[in-house]
Short mmCIF file of C-alpha atoms in Angstrom, two decimals:
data_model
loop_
_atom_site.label_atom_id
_atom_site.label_comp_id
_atom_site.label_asym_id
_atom_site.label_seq_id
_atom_site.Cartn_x
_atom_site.Cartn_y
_atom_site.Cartn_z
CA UNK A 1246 109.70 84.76 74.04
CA UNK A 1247 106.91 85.73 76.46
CA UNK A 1248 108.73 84.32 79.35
CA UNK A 1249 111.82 86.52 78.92
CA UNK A 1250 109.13 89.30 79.48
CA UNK A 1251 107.99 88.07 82.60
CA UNK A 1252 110.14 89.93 85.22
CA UNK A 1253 110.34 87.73 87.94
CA UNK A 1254 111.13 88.70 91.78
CA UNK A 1255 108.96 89.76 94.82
CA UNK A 1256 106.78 92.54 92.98
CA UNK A 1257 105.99 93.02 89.42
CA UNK A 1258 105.90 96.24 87.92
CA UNK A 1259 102.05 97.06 87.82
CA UNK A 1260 99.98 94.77 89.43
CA UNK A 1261 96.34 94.55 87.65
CA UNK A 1262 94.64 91.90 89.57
CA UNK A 1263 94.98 88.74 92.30
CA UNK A 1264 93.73 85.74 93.22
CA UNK A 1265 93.52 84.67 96.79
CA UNK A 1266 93.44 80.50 97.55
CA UNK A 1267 93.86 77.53 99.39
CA UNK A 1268 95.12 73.88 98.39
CA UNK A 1269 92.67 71.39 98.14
CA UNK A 1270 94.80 68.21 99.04
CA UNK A 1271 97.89 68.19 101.12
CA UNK A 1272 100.04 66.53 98.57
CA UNK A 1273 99.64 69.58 96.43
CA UNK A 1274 100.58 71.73 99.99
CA UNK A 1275 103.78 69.37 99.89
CA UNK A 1276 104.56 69.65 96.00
CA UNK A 1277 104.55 73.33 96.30
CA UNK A 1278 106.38 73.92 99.57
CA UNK A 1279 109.55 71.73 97.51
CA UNK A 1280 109.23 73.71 94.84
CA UNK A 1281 109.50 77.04 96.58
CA UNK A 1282 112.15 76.03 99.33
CA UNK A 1283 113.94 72.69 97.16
CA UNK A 1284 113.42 71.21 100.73
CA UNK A 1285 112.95 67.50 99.81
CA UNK A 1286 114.12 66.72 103.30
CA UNK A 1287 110.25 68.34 104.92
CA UNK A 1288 108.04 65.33 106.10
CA UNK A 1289 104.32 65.77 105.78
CA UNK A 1290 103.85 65.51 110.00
CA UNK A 1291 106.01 68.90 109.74
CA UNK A 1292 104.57 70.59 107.18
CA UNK A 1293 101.16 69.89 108.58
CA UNK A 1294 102.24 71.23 112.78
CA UNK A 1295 103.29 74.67 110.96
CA UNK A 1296 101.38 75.44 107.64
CA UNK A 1297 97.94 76.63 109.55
CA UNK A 1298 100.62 78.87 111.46
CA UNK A 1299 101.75 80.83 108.28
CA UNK A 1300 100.26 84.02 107.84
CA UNK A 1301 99.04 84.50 104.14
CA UNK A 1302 101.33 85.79 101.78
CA UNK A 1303 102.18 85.90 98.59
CA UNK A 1304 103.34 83.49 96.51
CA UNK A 1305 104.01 83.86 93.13
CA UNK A 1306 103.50 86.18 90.23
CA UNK A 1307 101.17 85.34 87.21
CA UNK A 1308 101.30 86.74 83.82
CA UNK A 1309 98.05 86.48 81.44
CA UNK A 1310 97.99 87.23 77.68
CA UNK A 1311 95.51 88.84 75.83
CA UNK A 1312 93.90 88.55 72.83
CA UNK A 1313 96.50 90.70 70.92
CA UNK A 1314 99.62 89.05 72.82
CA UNK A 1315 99.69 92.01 75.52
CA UNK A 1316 100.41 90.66 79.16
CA UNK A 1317 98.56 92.21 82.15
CA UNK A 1318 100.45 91.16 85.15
CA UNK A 1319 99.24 89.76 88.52
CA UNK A 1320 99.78 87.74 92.20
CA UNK A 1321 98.64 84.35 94.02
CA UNK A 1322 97.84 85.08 97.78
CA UNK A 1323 97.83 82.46 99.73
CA UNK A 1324 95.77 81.74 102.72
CA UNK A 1325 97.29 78.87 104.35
CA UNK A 1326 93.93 77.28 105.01
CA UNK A 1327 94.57 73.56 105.80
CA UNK A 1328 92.98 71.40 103.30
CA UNK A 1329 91.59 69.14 105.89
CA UNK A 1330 89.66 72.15 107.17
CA UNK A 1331 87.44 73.23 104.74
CA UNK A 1332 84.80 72.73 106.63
CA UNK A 1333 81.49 74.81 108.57
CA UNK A 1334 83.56 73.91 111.86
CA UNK A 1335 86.45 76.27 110.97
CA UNK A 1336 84.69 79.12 109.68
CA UNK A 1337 85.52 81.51 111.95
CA UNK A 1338 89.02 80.46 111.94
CA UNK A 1339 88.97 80.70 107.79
CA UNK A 1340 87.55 83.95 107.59
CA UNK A 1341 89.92 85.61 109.53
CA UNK A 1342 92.65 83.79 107.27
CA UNK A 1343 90.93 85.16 104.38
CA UNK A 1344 90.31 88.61 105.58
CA UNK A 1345 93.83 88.95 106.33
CA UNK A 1346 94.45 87.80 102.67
CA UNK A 1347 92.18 90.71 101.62
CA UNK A 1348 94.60 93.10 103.65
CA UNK A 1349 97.81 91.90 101.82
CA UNK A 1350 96.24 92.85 98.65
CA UNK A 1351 94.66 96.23 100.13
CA UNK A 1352 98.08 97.40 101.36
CA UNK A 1353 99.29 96.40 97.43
CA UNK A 1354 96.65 98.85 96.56
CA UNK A 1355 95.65 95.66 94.10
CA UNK A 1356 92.45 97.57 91.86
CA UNK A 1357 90.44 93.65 91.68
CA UNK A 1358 90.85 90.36 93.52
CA UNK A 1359 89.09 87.10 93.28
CA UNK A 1360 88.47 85.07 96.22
CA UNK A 1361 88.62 81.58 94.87
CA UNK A 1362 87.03 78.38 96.05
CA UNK A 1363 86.04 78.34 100.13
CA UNK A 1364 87.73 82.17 100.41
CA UNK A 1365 84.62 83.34 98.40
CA UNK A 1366 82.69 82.25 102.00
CA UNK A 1367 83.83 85.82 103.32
CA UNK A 1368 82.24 88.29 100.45
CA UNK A 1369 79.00 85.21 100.57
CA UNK A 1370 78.20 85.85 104.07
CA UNK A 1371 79.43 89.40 104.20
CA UNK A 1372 78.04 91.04 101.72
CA UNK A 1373 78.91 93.96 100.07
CA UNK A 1374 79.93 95.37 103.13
CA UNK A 1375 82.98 93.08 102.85
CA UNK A 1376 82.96 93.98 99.06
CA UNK A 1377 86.23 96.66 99.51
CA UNK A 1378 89.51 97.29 101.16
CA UNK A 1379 90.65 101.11 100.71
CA UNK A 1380 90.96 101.16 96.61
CA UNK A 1381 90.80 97.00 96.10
CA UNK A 1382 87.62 95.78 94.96
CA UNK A 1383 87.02 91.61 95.78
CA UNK A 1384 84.94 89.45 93.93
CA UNK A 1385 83.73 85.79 94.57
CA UNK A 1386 84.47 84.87 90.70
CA UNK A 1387 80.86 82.76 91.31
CA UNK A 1388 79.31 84.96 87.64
CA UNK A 1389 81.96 83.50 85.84
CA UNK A 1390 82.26 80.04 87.14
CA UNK A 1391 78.35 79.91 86.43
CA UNK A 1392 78.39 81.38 83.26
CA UNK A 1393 80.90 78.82 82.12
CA UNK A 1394 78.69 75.84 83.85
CA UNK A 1395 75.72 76.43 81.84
CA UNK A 1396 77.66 76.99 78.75
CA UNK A 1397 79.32 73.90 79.38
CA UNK A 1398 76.36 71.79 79.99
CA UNK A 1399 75.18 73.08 76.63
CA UNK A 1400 77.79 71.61 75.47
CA UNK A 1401 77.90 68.56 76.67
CA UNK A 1402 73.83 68.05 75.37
CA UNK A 1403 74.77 68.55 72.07
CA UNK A 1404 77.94 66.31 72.29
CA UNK A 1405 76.17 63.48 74.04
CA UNK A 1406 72.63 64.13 72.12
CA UNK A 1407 70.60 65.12 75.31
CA UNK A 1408 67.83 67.47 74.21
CA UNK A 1409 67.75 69.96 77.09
CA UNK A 1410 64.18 70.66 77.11
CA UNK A 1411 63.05 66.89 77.40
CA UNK A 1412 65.66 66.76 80.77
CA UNK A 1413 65.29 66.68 84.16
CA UNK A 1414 68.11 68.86 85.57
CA UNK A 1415 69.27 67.90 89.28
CA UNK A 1416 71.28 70.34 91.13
CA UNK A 1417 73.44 69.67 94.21
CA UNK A 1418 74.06 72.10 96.23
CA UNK A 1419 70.86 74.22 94.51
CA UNK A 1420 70.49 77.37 97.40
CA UNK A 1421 73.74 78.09 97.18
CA UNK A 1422 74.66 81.44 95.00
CA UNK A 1423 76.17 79.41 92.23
CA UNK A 1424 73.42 76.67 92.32
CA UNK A 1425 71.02 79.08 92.69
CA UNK A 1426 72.37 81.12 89.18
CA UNK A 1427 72.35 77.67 87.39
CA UNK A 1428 68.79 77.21 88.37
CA UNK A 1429 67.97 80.56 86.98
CA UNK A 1430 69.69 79.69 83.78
CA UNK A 1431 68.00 76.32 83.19
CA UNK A 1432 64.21 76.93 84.71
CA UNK A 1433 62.78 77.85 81.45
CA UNK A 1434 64.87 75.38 79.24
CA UNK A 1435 64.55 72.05 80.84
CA UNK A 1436 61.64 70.06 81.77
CA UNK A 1437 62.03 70.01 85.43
CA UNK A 1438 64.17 70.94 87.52
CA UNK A 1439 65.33 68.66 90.60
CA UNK A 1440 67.11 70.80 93.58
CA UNK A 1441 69.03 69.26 96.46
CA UNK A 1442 69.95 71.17 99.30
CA UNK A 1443 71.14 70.61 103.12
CA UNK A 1444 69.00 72.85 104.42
CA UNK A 1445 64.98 72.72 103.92
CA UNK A 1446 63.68 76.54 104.45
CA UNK A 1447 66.07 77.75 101.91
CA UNK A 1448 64.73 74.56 99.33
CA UNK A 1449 60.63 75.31 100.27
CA UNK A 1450 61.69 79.31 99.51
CA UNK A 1451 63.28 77.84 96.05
CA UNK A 1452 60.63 75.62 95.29
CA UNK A 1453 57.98 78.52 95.60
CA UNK A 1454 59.45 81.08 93.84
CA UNK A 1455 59.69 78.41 90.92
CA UNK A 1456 56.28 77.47 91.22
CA UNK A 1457 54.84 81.11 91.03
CA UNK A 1458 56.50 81.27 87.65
CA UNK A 1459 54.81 78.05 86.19
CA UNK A 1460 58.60 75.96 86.78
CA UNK A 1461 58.67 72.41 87.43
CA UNK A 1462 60.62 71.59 90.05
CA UNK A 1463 61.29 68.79 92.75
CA UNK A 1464 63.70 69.34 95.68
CA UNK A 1465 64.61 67.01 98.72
CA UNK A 1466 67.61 67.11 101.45
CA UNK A 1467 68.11 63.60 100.53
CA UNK A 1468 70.12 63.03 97.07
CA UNK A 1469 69.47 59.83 97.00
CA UNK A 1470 65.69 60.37 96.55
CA UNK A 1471 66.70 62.58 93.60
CA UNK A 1472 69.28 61.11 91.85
CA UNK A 1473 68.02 58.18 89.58
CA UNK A 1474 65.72 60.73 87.82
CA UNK A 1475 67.82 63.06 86.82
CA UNK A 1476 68.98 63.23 82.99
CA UNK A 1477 71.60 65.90 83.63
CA UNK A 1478 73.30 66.80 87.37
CA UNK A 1479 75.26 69.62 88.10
CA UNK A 1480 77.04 69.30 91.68
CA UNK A 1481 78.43 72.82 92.67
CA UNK A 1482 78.81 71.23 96.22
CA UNK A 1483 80.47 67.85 96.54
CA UNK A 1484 80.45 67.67 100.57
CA UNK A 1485 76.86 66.69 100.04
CA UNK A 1486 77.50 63.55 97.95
CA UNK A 1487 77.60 60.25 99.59
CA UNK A 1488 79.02 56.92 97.77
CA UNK A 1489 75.97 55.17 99.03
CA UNK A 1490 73.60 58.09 97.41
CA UNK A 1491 74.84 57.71 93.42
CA UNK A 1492 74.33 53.89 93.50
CA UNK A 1493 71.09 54.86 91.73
CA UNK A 1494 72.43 56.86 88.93
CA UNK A 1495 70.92 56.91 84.83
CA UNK A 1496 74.21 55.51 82.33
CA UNK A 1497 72.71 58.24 80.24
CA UNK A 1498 73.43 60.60 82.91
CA UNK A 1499 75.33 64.42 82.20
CA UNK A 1500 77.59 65.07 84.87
CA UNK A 1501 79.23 68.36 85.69
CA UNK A 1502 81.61 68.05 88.55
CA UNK A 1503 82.05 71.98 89.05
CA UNK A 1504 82.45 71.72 92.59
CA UNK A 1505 85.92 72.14 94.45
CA UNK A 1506 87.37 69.85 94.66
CA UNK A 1507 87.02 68.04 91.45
CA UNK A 1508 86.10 64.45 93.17
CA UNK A 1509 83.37 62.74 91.94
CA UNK A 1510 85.00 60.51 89.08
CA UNK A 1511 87.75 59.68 91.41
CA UNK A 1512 86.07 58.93 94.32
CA UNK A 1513 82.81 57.62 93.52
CA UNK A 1514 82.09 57.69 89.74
CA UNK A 1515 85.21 55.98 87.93
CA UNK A 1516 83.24 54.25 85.72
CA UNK A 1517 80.56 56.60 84.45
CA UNK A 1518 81.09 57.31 80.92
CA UNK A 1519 79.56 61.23 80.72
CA UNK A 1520 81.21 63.08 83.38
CA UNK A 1521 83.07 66.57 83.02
CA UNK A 1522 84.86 69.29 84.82
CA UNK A 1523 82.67 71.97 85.24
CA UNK A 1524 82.65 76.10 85.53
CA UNK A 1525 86.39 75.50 83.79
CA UNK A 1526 87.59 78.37 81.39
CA UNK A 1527 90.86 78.04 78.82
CA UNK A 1528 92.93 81.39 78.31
CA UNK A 1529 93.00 80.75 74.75
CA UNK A 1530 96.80 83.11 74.58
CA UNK A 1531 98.24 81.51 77.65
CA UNK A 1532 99.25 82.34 81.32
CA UNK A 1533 102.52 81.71 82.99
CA UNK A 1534 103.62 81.57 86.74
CA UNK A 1535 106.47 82.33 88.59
CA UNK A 1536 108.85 79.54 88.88
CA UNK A 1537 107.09 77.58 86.73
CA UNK A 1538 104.64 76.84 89.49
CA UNK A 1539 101.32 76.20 87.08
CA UNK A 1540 103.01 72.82 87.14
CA UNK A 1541 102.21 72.00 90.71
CA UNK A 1542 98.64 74.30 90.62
CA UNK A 1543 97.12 72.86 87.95
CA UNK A 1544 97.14 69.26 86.70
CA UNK A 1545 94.51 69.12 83.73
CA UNK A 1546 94.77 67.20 80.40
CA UNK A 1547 94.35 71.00 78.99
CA UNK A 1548 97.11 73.83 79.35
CA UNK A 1549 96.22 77.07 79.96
CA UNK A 1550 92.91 75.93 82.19
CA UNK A 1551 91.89 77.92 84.94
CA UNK A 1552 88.54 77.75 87.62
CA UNK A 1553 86.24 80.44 86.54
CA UNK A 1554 86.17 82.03 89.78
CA UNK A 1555 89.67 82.69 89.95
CA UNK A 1556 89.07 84.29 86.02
CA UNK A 1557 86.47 86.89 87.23
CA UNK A 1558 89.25 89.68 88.37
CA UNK A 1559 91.49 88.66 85.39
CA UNK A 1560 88.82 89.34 83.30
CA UNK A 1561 87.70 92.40 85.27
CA UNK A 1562 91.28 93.66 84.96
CA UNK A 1563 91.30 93.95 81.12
CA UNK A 1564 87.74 95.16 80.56
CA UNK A 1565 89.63 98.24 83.31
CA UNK A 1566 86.13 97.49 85.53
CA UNK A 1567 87.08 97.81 89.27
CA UNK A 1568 84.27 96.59 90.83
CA UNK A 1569 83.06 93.81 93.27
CA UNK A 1570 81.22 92.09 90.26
CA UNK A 1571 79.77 89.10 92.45
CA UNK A 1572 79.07 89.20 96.11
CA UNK A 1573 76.98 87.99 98.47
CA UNK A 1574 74.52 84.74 98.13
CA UNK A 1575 71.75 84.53 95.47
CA UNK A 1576 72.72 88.13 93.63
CA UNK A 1577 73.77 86.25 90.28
CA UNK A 1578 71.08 87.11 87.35
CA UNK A 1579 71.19 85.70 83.81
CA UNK A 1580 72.29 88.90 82.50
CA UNK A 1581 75.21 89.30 84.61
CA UNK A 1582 76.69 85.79 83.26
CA UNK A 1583 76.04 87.23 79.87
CA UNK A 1584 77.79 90.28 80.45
CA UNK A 1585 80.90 88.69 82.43
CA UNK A 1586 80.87 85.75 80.03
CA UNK A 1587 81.25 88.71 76.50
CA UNK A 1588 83.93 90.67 78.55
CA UNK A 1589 85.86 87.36 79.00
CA UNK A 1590 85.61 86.43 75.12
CA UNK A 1591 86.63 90.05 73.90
CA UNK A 1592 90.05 89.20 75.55
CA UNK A 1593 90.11 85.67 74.32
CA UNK A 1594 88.96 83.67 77.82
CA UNK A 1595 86.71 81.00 76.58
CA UNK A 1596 84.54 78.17 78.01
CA UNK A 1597 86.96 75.18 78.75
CA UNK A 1598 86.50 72.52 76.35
CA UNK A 1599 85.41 69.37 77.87
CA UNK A 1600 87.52 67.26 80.07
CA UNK A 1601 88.06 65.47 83.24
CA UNK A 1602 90.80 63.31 83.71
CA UNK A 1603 91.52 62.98 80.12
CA UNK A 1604 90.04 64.92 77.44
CA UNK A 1605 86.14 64.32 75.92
CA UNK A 1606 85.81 67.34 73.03
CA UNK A 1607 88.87 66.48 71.13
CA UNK A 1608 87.46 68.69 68.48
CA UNK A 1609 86.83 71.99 70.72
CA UNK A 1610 90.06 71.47 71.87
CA UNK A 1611 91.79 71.25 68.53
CA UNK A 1612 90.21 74.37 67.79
CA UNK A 1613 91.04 76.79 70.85
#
């Protein structure tokens, strides 16, 4: 079987690629740390006085499969980032925990890592000055996890029978680089386009580069003044969402929850009927970790389901291309998501099918 191939043990034979994290929720800190050490005797008060202590490390190793059953072989680096500090406040404190993540996998000599969910904050504000560590090459995954957001919201128009160019498209979280690549996608294939943004310089600078190309387009720092128009809403940052601020929201409404964590059906949209994980892609051959440890990483209806950004230096590892394919904040074009989205299909990495909690496209899924 594949598994019997998978040597286990603190260093696989030819590392291709890694993936540098952080838990979003400290039961999944608590599930892991019992897996690892079968110490069912750890209270959460103890695990939380010495987890933002521990240096980052790895933690497992990850096997993916390709199209023709080969296995290119890679690590999870953890950064010990406390879930309850994701958060502006702590950046300088999470940056340093992520650049010392980026060292691990420099003194690996790793060729391509992705730095997943908030890790990706270090190549956003750095640049490509931040880009590369001696011979490793990081990557914010944001291409991919775009690429696989639009796709998806495709999708989802022709499941639920929303023409895209009669909808108004609201993005949360629109300045930001994935927000901003969505916006790109859509501005010529939706009737407007509504942005929502903390900040207002960055929106005004939006709005007018739209407008000099003939787009229609509507932003405001205030969701709720957006919301009830919008046909189709993409939130690629879910610390901007208020319960108070969706009260207005269309029964007709797309939603595509690609932001991290996935919380908007849970916490304030359990009864809206047309809501979806978003920037999602399926390894269509499989991937296996360590241990057994996808078990405790990743709890979706669908097996072999993986965030997009954490995909990017998978992907990048196959196609052989060690580069920093996304960096910095507002560098994603159209083409790029083409390109990254074709190198992930030749090797059988797909847009997810669509799912939240349970799964929508039974038929997609069937398929893959």
């Amino acid at each position: 079987t594949r598994a019997t191939n998978f040597k286990m043990g603190n260093k696989s034979p030819c590392i291709k690629f890694a993936i540098v994290g952080h838990q979003d929720s400290w039961n999944n800190v608590m599930q892991f740390i019992k897996t690892m050490r079968h110490a069912d005797d750890l209270s959460l008060d103890k695990v939380q006085q010495i987890f933002t202590y521990i240096p980052p490390r790895k933690l497992f190793d990850i096997e993916v499969y390709n199209k023709d059953l080969s296995a290119i072989s890679g690590i999870y680096i953890e950064t010990f980032i406390p879930p309850d500090e994701l958060d502006l406040k702590y950046l300088r404190k999470n940056i340093h925990k992520v650049e010392k993540a980026c060292e691990v996998c420099a003194s690996l000599d790793i060729p391509v890592v992705s730095l997943g969910g908030f890790s990706s904050i270090v190549l956003e504000t750095g640049g490509q000055l931040l880009s590369k560590i001696s011979n490793t090459y990081f990557t914010t995954g944001n291409t991919l996890t775009a690429a696989f957001i639009t796709k998806a919201i495709e999708r989802a128009c022709a499941l639920w029978h929303q023409p895209l160019s009669k909808s108004r498209l609201l993005i949360i979280g629109s300045t930001g680089d994935i927000g901003s690549a969505c916006a790109a996608y859509f501005e010529d294939k939706v009737q407007e386009l509504l942005l929502c943004a903390r900040q207002t310089g960055p929106l005004q600078k939006q709005s007018q580069h739209l407008t000099a190309k003939g787009i229609s387009n509507t932003t405001s720092t205030s969701l709720k003044e957006l919301v009830n128009k919008a046909d189709i809403i993409i939130s690629v940052a879910s610390s901007i969402v208020e319960k108070e601020n969706l009260k207005g929201i269309n029964a007709h409404t797309i939603i595509c929850d690609a932001g991290y964590p996935k919380n908007l059906q849970d916490t304030f949209l359990n009864n809206h009927k047309r809501i979806f994980y978003g920037g999602m892609g399926i390894v269509t051959n499989g991937f296996e970790f360590s241990n057994n440890l996808e078990q405790v990483f990743y709890k979706f209806p669908l097996r072999n389901v993986a965030h997009g950004c954490l995909l990017e230096s998978v992907v990048l590892a196959l196609e052989n291309r060690e580069c920093s394919f996304s960096y910095g904040k507002g560098n994603i074009t159209v083409e790029a998501m083409n390109d990254i989205l074709a190198m992930a299909y030749r090797h059988g990495i797909q847009t997810a099918p669509l799912f939240n909690k349970a799964i929508i496209d039974e038929n997609a899924a069937e398929k893959i």
